Structure formats: structure tokens, C-alpha cells
Amino acid sequence: MKNLNILGAQNSLFNEFISEVRSAEVQVDSMRFRRNLERIGEIFAYEISKNMAYAEQEVVTPLGIANIPRLQEKPVLATILRAGLPLHQGMLNYFDHADNAFISAFRKYYKDGTFEIQIDYLSSPDLDEKTLILCDPMLATGQSLALAYEELMSKGDPLHTHIVSVIASRQGLDYVMSKLPTDSCTFWIGAVDEELTAHSYIVPGLGDAGDLAYGIKE
Amino acid sequence: MKNLNILGAQNSLFNEFISEVRSAEVQVDSMRFRRNLERIGEIFAYEISKNMAYAEQEVVTPLGIANIPRLQEKPVLATILRAGLPLHQGMLNYFDHADNAFISAFRKYYKDGTFEIQIDYLSSPDLDEKTLILCDPMLATGQSLALAYEELMSKGDPLHTHIVSVIASRQGLDYVMSKLPTDSCTFWIGAVDEELTAHSYIVPGLGDAGDLAYGIKE
Amino acid sequence: MKNLNILGAQNSLFNEFISEVRSAEVQVDSMRFRRNLERIGEIFAYEISKNMAYAEQEVVTPLGIANIPRLQEKPVLATILRAGLPLHQGMLNYFDHADNAFISAFRKYYKDGTFEIQIDYLSSPDLDEKTLILCDPMLATGQSLALAYEELMSKGDPLHTHIVSVIASRQGLDYVMSKLPTDSCTFWIGAVDEELTAHSYIVPGLGDAGDLAYGIKE
Amino acid sequence: MKNLNILGAQNSLFNEFISEVRSAEVQVDSMRFRRNLERIGEIFAYEISKNMAYAEQEVVTPLGIANIPRLQEKPVLATILRAGLPLHQGMLNYFDHADNAFISAFRKYYKDGTFEIQIDYLSSPDLDEKTLILCDPMLATGQSLALAYEELMSKGDPLHTHIVSVIASRQGLDYVMSKLPTDSCTFWIGAVDEELTAHSYIVPGLGDAGDLAYGIKE
């Protein structure tokens, strides 16, 4: 298992869904936007699952017995609200027996226009000895992801953590890869974009994933 | 439009889904549990939509023009985390162009075992002149719903609010109907149960909707 | 239960989905077109279910026992290929324990341009004493529906049959209502259009439902 | 691209879904059975898509322009009724812009208990120069698949054909690989089972996929 996996580097349907979530023209249909994030989440789940632990088990069919390698663990699917919900739904579509964690981070703005990320909501099971999959559609500065990871670690010591993001800025990806323990974390990214604006928007990116999925918030 | 609508009072498939979310035997399949809450949310959305404002519009088909009464408003779908997410998803499946709000309320416990509900996360659009649909799967004491409603009112003054809950205790329903303005709120309940335990569980109820959908949290 | 139910006559979200399947502009997205037919099928299923037989049953919850009116029958969902598949999927989304029947009818054209409908495929369970729900998105001349009904009757004698169609021509609806036994059949129509062209297209209608859902066939 | 790809040979979530469709215990939930075939279809679609033709295209985002390798073809998704429908739905979930073909084959039984496969329904677009994906959940003797392929060839000359089956008997797989042109056909199989009974059931297999998805037919 490589430490960093860029799914969009391989030609596949995955890039069709990436194209559609990026496209300003396609984004006007918020149901399709959410559905594309779900499909992206399903494919991430499937590719990550290739790196998990399996053991052969007997399955009783109506006509006999089949020996099939079964998943030996039930991962915890964690996501950052609210933008992460459709991506999380996609993961849950495939890991349908998983436990789940939800985190909310917000940008606390100061008068000078700078901001700090703070966590205001966390719901999580015990993470000890678990495989944790933490997803956030956009990895801009990487600060909210790093903070969410840190907060989750208060809930236990996972065996391994998979970090999932649809679009990452180069700078944000570098940041989280330097902050998180690379021996126990694997990074799964859809596409890496080169530019991050002064207001922390990824360029070309896709805009604000939360607004596109759920509407503008006040 | 009646002020209080108990959907389970009419025989329909709705009660099949209610039966399944209540059944301890069926609940072991968390994917089906979530799917049932989604289907319940879809039916609530459809029944509520019968009371919204419509106006005839021309729709251009490949062969002519049809005049069809179209919905004149885009509601805001609000839900309480995390248990409300599958119900909210069902509403969004039908009101797919809607805007959305998410709220988290938690029980702050005191040493003597009593608790107080507090809000720690709110993401909402401007609610002025909007139709608001606020859903929470379980209406136990009714305190978190009443508090969520109050918090949402800081975001504007909706034209009308629909309160949706799958299972309500008699006591909790009485509480919210006494707290919320009945001229601008309509209540949509799946079933009303008579008992509320000292620990604020609805009996027979269905157990903890959040745990059944997303796993036990620490 | 009325013998003829026009769902579009009541204002609701149902007409939003009808508007979208009719709209030439929205139809270019075939995934949304299929999804709209599914949602229409779900609403038909729900409305039809209000007229089926229920009996109170005990459901054991984690905390007690609830008495809930449960559906006393498992309907058979029949559809006409290929255009009927998304509508059928919607019905199956709600009647998820149902049995199913599939029929294919085709137009056999003669040199003079006239045609005759023939059945070339039928897969069905025994229909004796069952509630049959037969759906076809478009009821143009009504000939294929009448023929499909007749063919299905070779599989047994249903207790009751619900005929479902999204858009019917006035002429086609009159035809099937005159051909089918009105004491054992109930008709559920989304909208009734006045015109039927010489080539048996409904106007304004929506075009060819099969082509819009699955692409042009040779 | 290898000529024969056994997806179950690699550990992944794919085998979880295979285990569930095989399991007599899990099969009692026909909604889950259909959903598992859908998920299997989605993964087949994704893996097949890695072998299709792509070319970089500009996608305009709200903030810039992204260059993304886009799929250069719209495949035709063909399936054999009725058992193939959930698998086909899964493929269509991912190739949502695809065109579609439906075929029905039946076993015509003779007095001595032997049978012959015949085609009674075919709906297909022109297949010239297209990528064809033909799916059938069970590949038992392989006769219906070979016949369906032959029938489809009357609709044009595809560039390439992908044959997809969830569970194949060794004998059936050998048969279709000997009958179909291996230079223009690629085979995608979930699992290969060793035994085929005298009544053409795969052992251990999963039983009758059509009955499990849609109920017993007469």
C-alpha cells in the first residue's frame, strides 16, 4: 500500500464523476452534485477496501458451501460536516455495516480577516484498534482536517487511518502529510490542484462543496 | 390543513416502514433501518407538499405544451444531528432542489443525573419568508426540538414551519405544541406513544435512532 | 376507493416530477428522467397502498410492544418492458417484498403503416387471489395495456387489479376502462392528455418514455 | 487488458457483496439481494471503465479550468431478462449516460427433460463501432449468453464486447470463451465455481438469481 494514492491519476469512470462535480454547468443540479460525491465515495471505499484484512470464511448457499475471503474488520467512517455528508453517504453505501463519526469544524474569523479553525461538534465511537476512514471533500489549507484528526485521536488509538479527499491543494496536502503520522495514515486523493487563493479557495477546484450540495448558508 | 397530522392513523405502506424501524428483529440491519427512515421522510415530504403553494405553469414537452401546477416555493429542510440524517435524506430525495439546515443538540448531564439540552452546531440559510421543515426522528421530552426551533428563529422569520417526527411521546408532543406558535407551525407525526421513561426513552418507541443508524457513540 | 384516480389533480410534489418528465429541457438528463419515473412509481405505490387490507399486529421493539396495522397481502408488481422499468423500480422501492411480473409487447407494423400489438415475453407468478398492480408509463391507444392485462389473466384470477399509468390519452383511458372489468380494476393515472396523434403519440405527452430512459433502439 | 478477469481473486468489498448474494441466510431479504447485485454491477462498471478510451478535456469550474481525462465513448449496456436487471441497474448507476439493450432468453423444454435456449425479446440500439457490455448474473451452461451475444451481433459490429457474469461454472466459462471471438471479447467474472449439476445449476452458486430478486415465476 502506497502512502499517497491519487485515484484520478488512473483513467476510469472516477474522473467522469470528478469532471461533473467540478463543472460549473453540471453543478446547477444539486441532486446530481450530491450523487456524484456519493459515487466518488463508493469508489474510494472500494479502493481502500483492497488494503484491509481478509480471512477465508464458509458461506452456506442454497446448494452448497463457498469459501470466500471476508473482511475482518468493521471500519469507522468519519466525516466533517456539512460538506462531507454526501461523500460519507457514498462510503456508507459500500461499508454498510460500518460505525460512524461526525465532526464539525468552523472558521472563526478575526477582525483582521484571518481565521482559526475550531471544532464544535464531535460524535464518535471508541476508535481503539479500529480502522478509521476520515473524509472531507476539499482539502484546502488542511487545517480543519488536521484538527479533526487530532480531535478524533481523543477517542482512541486506531490501528490505521485512511484520509480521503476529493480535491486537495498541493499546499494543503503537504501540510496534512507533514502533520499526521505517515506510518499509520494513508492518503487517498481524487485530484491535486496547484493553487490556493488568499481566501483559502482551491483553484481550479470546484467552488464551495457545502453550498453546492446543500445551499448557501448565512 | 390540520394543525396536527398523525400519518400512521391512516392505513398505508407508511406503517410498514414504521413497523420495520420499530422491530428489534429488523433493526439489526442498519442499512435497512436507514432506508426505512428515508422512505418515511419521503412520505412526510409528499404529504406536507400537498399543503404548499402552487401556480399553473407551462411546460414545453417534445410534442406540445402542458399546463401543470408547480410548487411556488423552495422549502428549507432542517434536521437535528446525527439521528435526523436519514430522515432528512428522505426529504431531500423528494424536495431535491431544497436548501438545508443542520443543527446539533446534546444532553449536558449533571452529577445528579439530570440533563439540559444545549445547541453546539448550527448551519442554516436565511429563513425569512421561507417554508421551514424541521425534522427529528424521535420526539421524547421535546426539549431538543423546542430548543432547535428557537435557535433557528435567530436565522429569520419563516412564513410557516412544519415539524416532523417519526415517533413522539404524548408528553413530548404536548410540550412542543405548547411551546411553539401553533398559528405558524404544523405538526406531522408518524405515531404517538403513551409512555416516556425517567431516562427520557419513548416506550414502546424504537430505541436510540442515532445508534441504530450509525452505531454506538462513546 | 374510486374507480379512477388522477393523482395530478391534487397539488403535490407528484406534479413536480410529472413536470420534469414532460419537460424537453430536463429530459436531456436520462438519469434524472429515470429517477423521476421512480419517484412517481413510489407515490403511486403509497397511494394505492391506502386501499389495501391491513390488520393490527404486535411489533416487538427494544423497549416494549407496539400494535401496528400491517399490510395483509404481498402484491404482484407487473410492468411492460422496457419503458415500464423505472416506474416498476419505484413501486418495488416501496413494496420491496413484492413478487414481480414482466411483459413485453411490441407493435407489429404492416405494409400499409397500421400495426397490431403482440406479446412476446411474459414472466409471472401465479396470480390467483393476488392483488395485481400493472404499470405502463404511457397509455396511448391502450391496446398494449389491454393485451398485457389479458395475457396476465392466463396466470390466474387476481382478487383486484390496479392499473397505473403516468400519462394517458383520453381516448386510451376510455378504451381500457371499457375493455377491463371495472368491478375488479382500479385506474391510477398521473395526468390525462386530450390528444392522440395518428401515429399514436400522446400530445402534449412527453415523447417516447423508453427512448428517454434507455436510449433510441433500432 | 487481460482477456479474463476474475474480480473475486482480489480481496475487496466486492467479495463482501458476493458473500451476501450467495448466503442463503442473507438472501431472504430480496431488497438487499437486489442491492448487492447493483453494487456488484457498479464495481464491474468501474473496473471495466479502466480499460476504455480517454482524452483530456477542459472542464470549466467556478474558479478556473481543469484538464481531466474524459471517457471518449458511451457504451451500450445489454442484459438478459429478468435476472440481469439489478446487475444492469448497477452498471447504469455508473455509466448513467449509456444506451441500453434488453434480451430475453428462455429454456424450451422437451418431453425427455432436455431443453434448448431460445430468444424471444430483443431491444437494442445500433451496435456498430460501439463498446458493448453484456451482463448476465449466472453463467451456467453458457448457452443463453452465447445465444444472446449472437443475437446482438445482428444489430451491428461492436468495436469491443465486455462479457460480465457474477458467478460462472468452469464448464460454462470454457464454453463461452470457446464460442465468442476472444480478440474482440473480454470476460469479467466475479467467481468461478467448479460444479454444474445435470439440471444446469451452478454449485455452490447462489440458487436462482431471478427468483431471489423478483420472486418465483410460474
XYZ file of C-alpha atoms in Angstrom, chain D:
218
model
C -6.097 -5.724 -20.530
C -6.269 -9.409 -19.754
C -8.773 -11.497 -21.626
C -10.205 -12.988 -18.450
C -10.579 -11.039 -15.205
C -11.808 -12.703 -12.010
C -12.677 -9.784 -9.717
C -13.118 -12.008 -6.662
C -9.482 -13.096 -6.921
C -8.503 -9.775 -5.353
C -9.524 -9.069 -1.774
C -12.005 -6.203 -1.619
C -15.537 -5.211 -0.667
C -16.571 -6.905 -3.904
C -16.291 -10.247 -2.114
C -18.490 -8.994 0.730
C -21.254 -8.410 -1.789
C -20.558 -11.799 -3.418
C -20.764 -13.457 0.024
C -24.103 -11.827 0.695
C -25.690 -12.793 -2.628
C -24.528 -16.370 -2.096
C -25.641 -16.632 1.541
C -28.958 -18.483 1.967
C -29.409 -16.587 5.231
C -28.955 -13.127 3.718
C -30.954 -13.948 0.562
C -34.281 -13.883 2.431
C -34.117 -10.090 2.156
C -34.793 -9.655 -1.564
C -34.200 -5.877 -1.407
C -30.692 -6.498 -0.075
C -30.187 -9.235 -2.669
C -31.043 -6.822 -5.477
C -28.944 -4.060 -3.881
C -25.942 -6.384 -3.697
C -26.252 -7.231 -7.389
C -26.430 -3.476 -8.061
C -23.247 -2.841 -6.075
C -21.535 -5.710 -7.883
C -22.628 -4.129 -11.174
C -21.208 -0.770 -10.110
C -17.817 -2.302 -9.352
C -17.767 -4.226 -12.632
C -18.587 -0.937 -14.429
C -15.746 0.849 -12.642
C -13.161 -1.874 -13.312
C -14.195 -2.199 -16.959
C -14.005 1.585 -17.363
C -10.266 1.454 -16.601
C -9.833 -0.186 -19.998
C -11.786 2.261 -22.116
C -10.569 5.214 -24.219
C -9.971 8.628 -22.609
C -8.814 12.030 -23.841
C -8.034 15.135 -21.849
C -10.722 17.810 -21.893
C -11.112 21.228 -20.322
C -13.718 21.483 -17.578
C -14.757 24.993 -16.516
C -15.089 25.265 -12.732
C -16.467 28.321 -10.884
C -12.845 29.347 -10.245
C -10.805 28.195 -13.230
C -10.206 25.456 -15.772
C -9.285 21.844 -15.021
C -7.885 19.392 -17.570
C -9.366 15.957 -16.985
C -9.199 12.713 -18.993
C -12.790 12.144 -20.119
C -14.359 8.933 -21.413
C -14.453 9.048 -25.223
C -17.291 6.596 -25.706
C -20.776 5.876 -24.452
C -21.062 2.099 -24.045
C -24.191 0.057 -24.684
C -25.272 -1.856 -21.595
C -27.051 -5.089 -22.528
C -28.650 -7.541 -20.164
C -30.601 -10.763 -20.160
C -34.048 -10.640 -18.542
C -35.231 -10.893 -15.845
C -32.369 -11.945 -13.609
C -29.958 -9.455 -15.165
C -31.958 -6.352 -14.251
C -30.381 -5.498 -10.849
C -26.859 -6.063 -12.231
C -27.751 -3.877 -15.201
C -29.127 -1.222 -12.848
C -25.767 -1.157 -11.061
C -23.914 -0.631 -14.352
C -26.358 2.120 -15.299
C -25.814 3.764 -11.886
C -22.222 4.370 -13.000
C -22.499 4.608 -16.802
C -25.547 6.814 -16.367
C -25.372 8.283 -19.880
C -25.209 4.855 -21.574
C -27.570 3.376 -24.126
C -29.191 0.074 -23.255
C -30.256 -3.249 -24.715
C -32.552 -5.890 -23.218
C -32.786 -9.520 -24.291
C -34.902 -12.352 -23.049
C -33.891 -15.972 -23.435
C -35.928 -18.899 -22.222
C -35.387 -22.618 -21.818
C -37.728 -24.514 -24.139
C -38.116 -27.924 -22.503
C -38.730 -31.138 -24.422
C -40.618 -34.200 -23.200
C -37.375 -36.024 -22.446
C -36.352 -33.267 -19.976
C -33.727 -31.732 -22.248
C -34.047 -28.093 -23.208
C -32.961 -25.617 -25.813
C -32.389 -21.896 -25.227
C -34.406 -19.526 -27.417
C -34.528 -15.720 -27.692
C -37.982 -14.157 -27.570
C -37.328 -10.456 -26.975
C -34.608 -8.096 -28.123
C -34.487 -4.329 -27.829
C -31.172 -2.780 -28.840
C -29.637 0.299 -30.438
C -27.326 0.043 -33.437
C -24.113 -1.580 -32.121
C -21.738 -0.617 -34.923
C -18.443 0.759 -33.606
C -19.788 0.660 -30.044
C -18.361 -0.777 -26.837
C -20.863 -3.402 -25.765
C -21.128 -4.600 -22.160
C -23.295 -7.718 -21.921
C -24.166 -8.914 -18.436
C -25.890 -11.978 -17.042
C -25.621 -12.759 -13.320
C -25.198 -16.532 -13.713
C -23.169 -18.246 -16.398
C -24.288 -21.896 -16.064
C -24.036 -23.820 -19.350
C -23.203 -20.571 -21.129
C -25.747 -21.316 -23.858
C -28.077 -18.381 -23.194
C -25.156 -15.947 -23.031
C -23.669 -17.280 -26.284
C -27.068 -17.096 -27.962
C -27.716 -13.582 -26.640
C -24.327 -12.488 -27.968
C -25.076 -13.991 -31.371
C -28.486 -12.293 -31.490
C -26.959 -8.926 -30.538
C -24.476 -9.238 -33.413
C -27.463 -8.868 -35.773
C -27.611 -5.255 -34.523
C -24.139 -4.293 -35.704
C -20.458 -4.917 -35.247
C -19.187 -3.576 -31.890
C -15.601 -2.404 -31.503
C -15.266 -4.475 -28.362
C -17.505 -6.520 -26.086
C -17.173 -6.997 -22.331
C -18.947 -10.096 -21.009
C -19.888 -9.787 -17.334
C -21.102 -12.529 -15.018
C -21.279 -12.665 -11.224
C -20.836 -16.442 -10.882
C -19.748 -18.759 -13.675
C -19.367 -22.517 -13.778
C -15.960 -23.597 -15.051
C -17.687 -25.511 -17.829
C -19.895 -22.592 -18.856
C -16.977 -20.181 -18.873
C -14.936 -22.550 -21.041
C -17.911 -22.862 -23.375
C -18.442 -19.114 -23.936
C -14.705 -18.451 -24.201
C -14.534 -21.053 -26.969
C -17.668 -19.759 -28.763
C -17.054 -15.990 -28.638
C -14.231 -14.237 -30.560
C -11.520 -13.782 -27.928
C -9.820 -10.928 -29.796
C -12.885 -8.696 -29.501
C -14.315 -10.018 -26.209
C -13.084 -9.575 -22.637
C -14.539 -11.641 -19.800
C -15.275 -10.224 -16.338
C -16.305 -12.820 -13.759
C -16.961 -12.469 -10.031
C -16.190 -16.079 -9.107
C -15.754 -19.365 -10.938
C -17.431 -22.449 -9.386
C -16.331 -25.958 -10.288
C -19.592 -27.892 -10.433
C -22.560 -27.777 -12.790
C -25.459 -30.136 -11.979
C -27.383 -32.205 -14.512
C -30.177 -29.629 -14.229
C -27.675 -26.862 -15.054
C -27.384 -25.361 -11.600
C -24.014 -23.968 -10.515
C -22.679 -25.448 -7.238
C -22.156 -23.877 -4.740
C -23.526 -20.928 -6.813
C -26.333 -18.987 -5.201
C -29.553 -20.630 -6.414
C -31.867 -18.962 -8.929
C -30.916 -15.278 -9.210
C -34.206 -14.341 -10.923
C -36.359 -15.962 -8.223
C -34.281 -14.418 -5.449
C -34.571 -10.935 -6.930
C -38.166 -10.993 -8.210
C -39.996 -13.983 -6.722
C -40.828 -17.400 -8.122
C -42.430 -17.439 -11.529
C -44.937 -19.978 -12.689
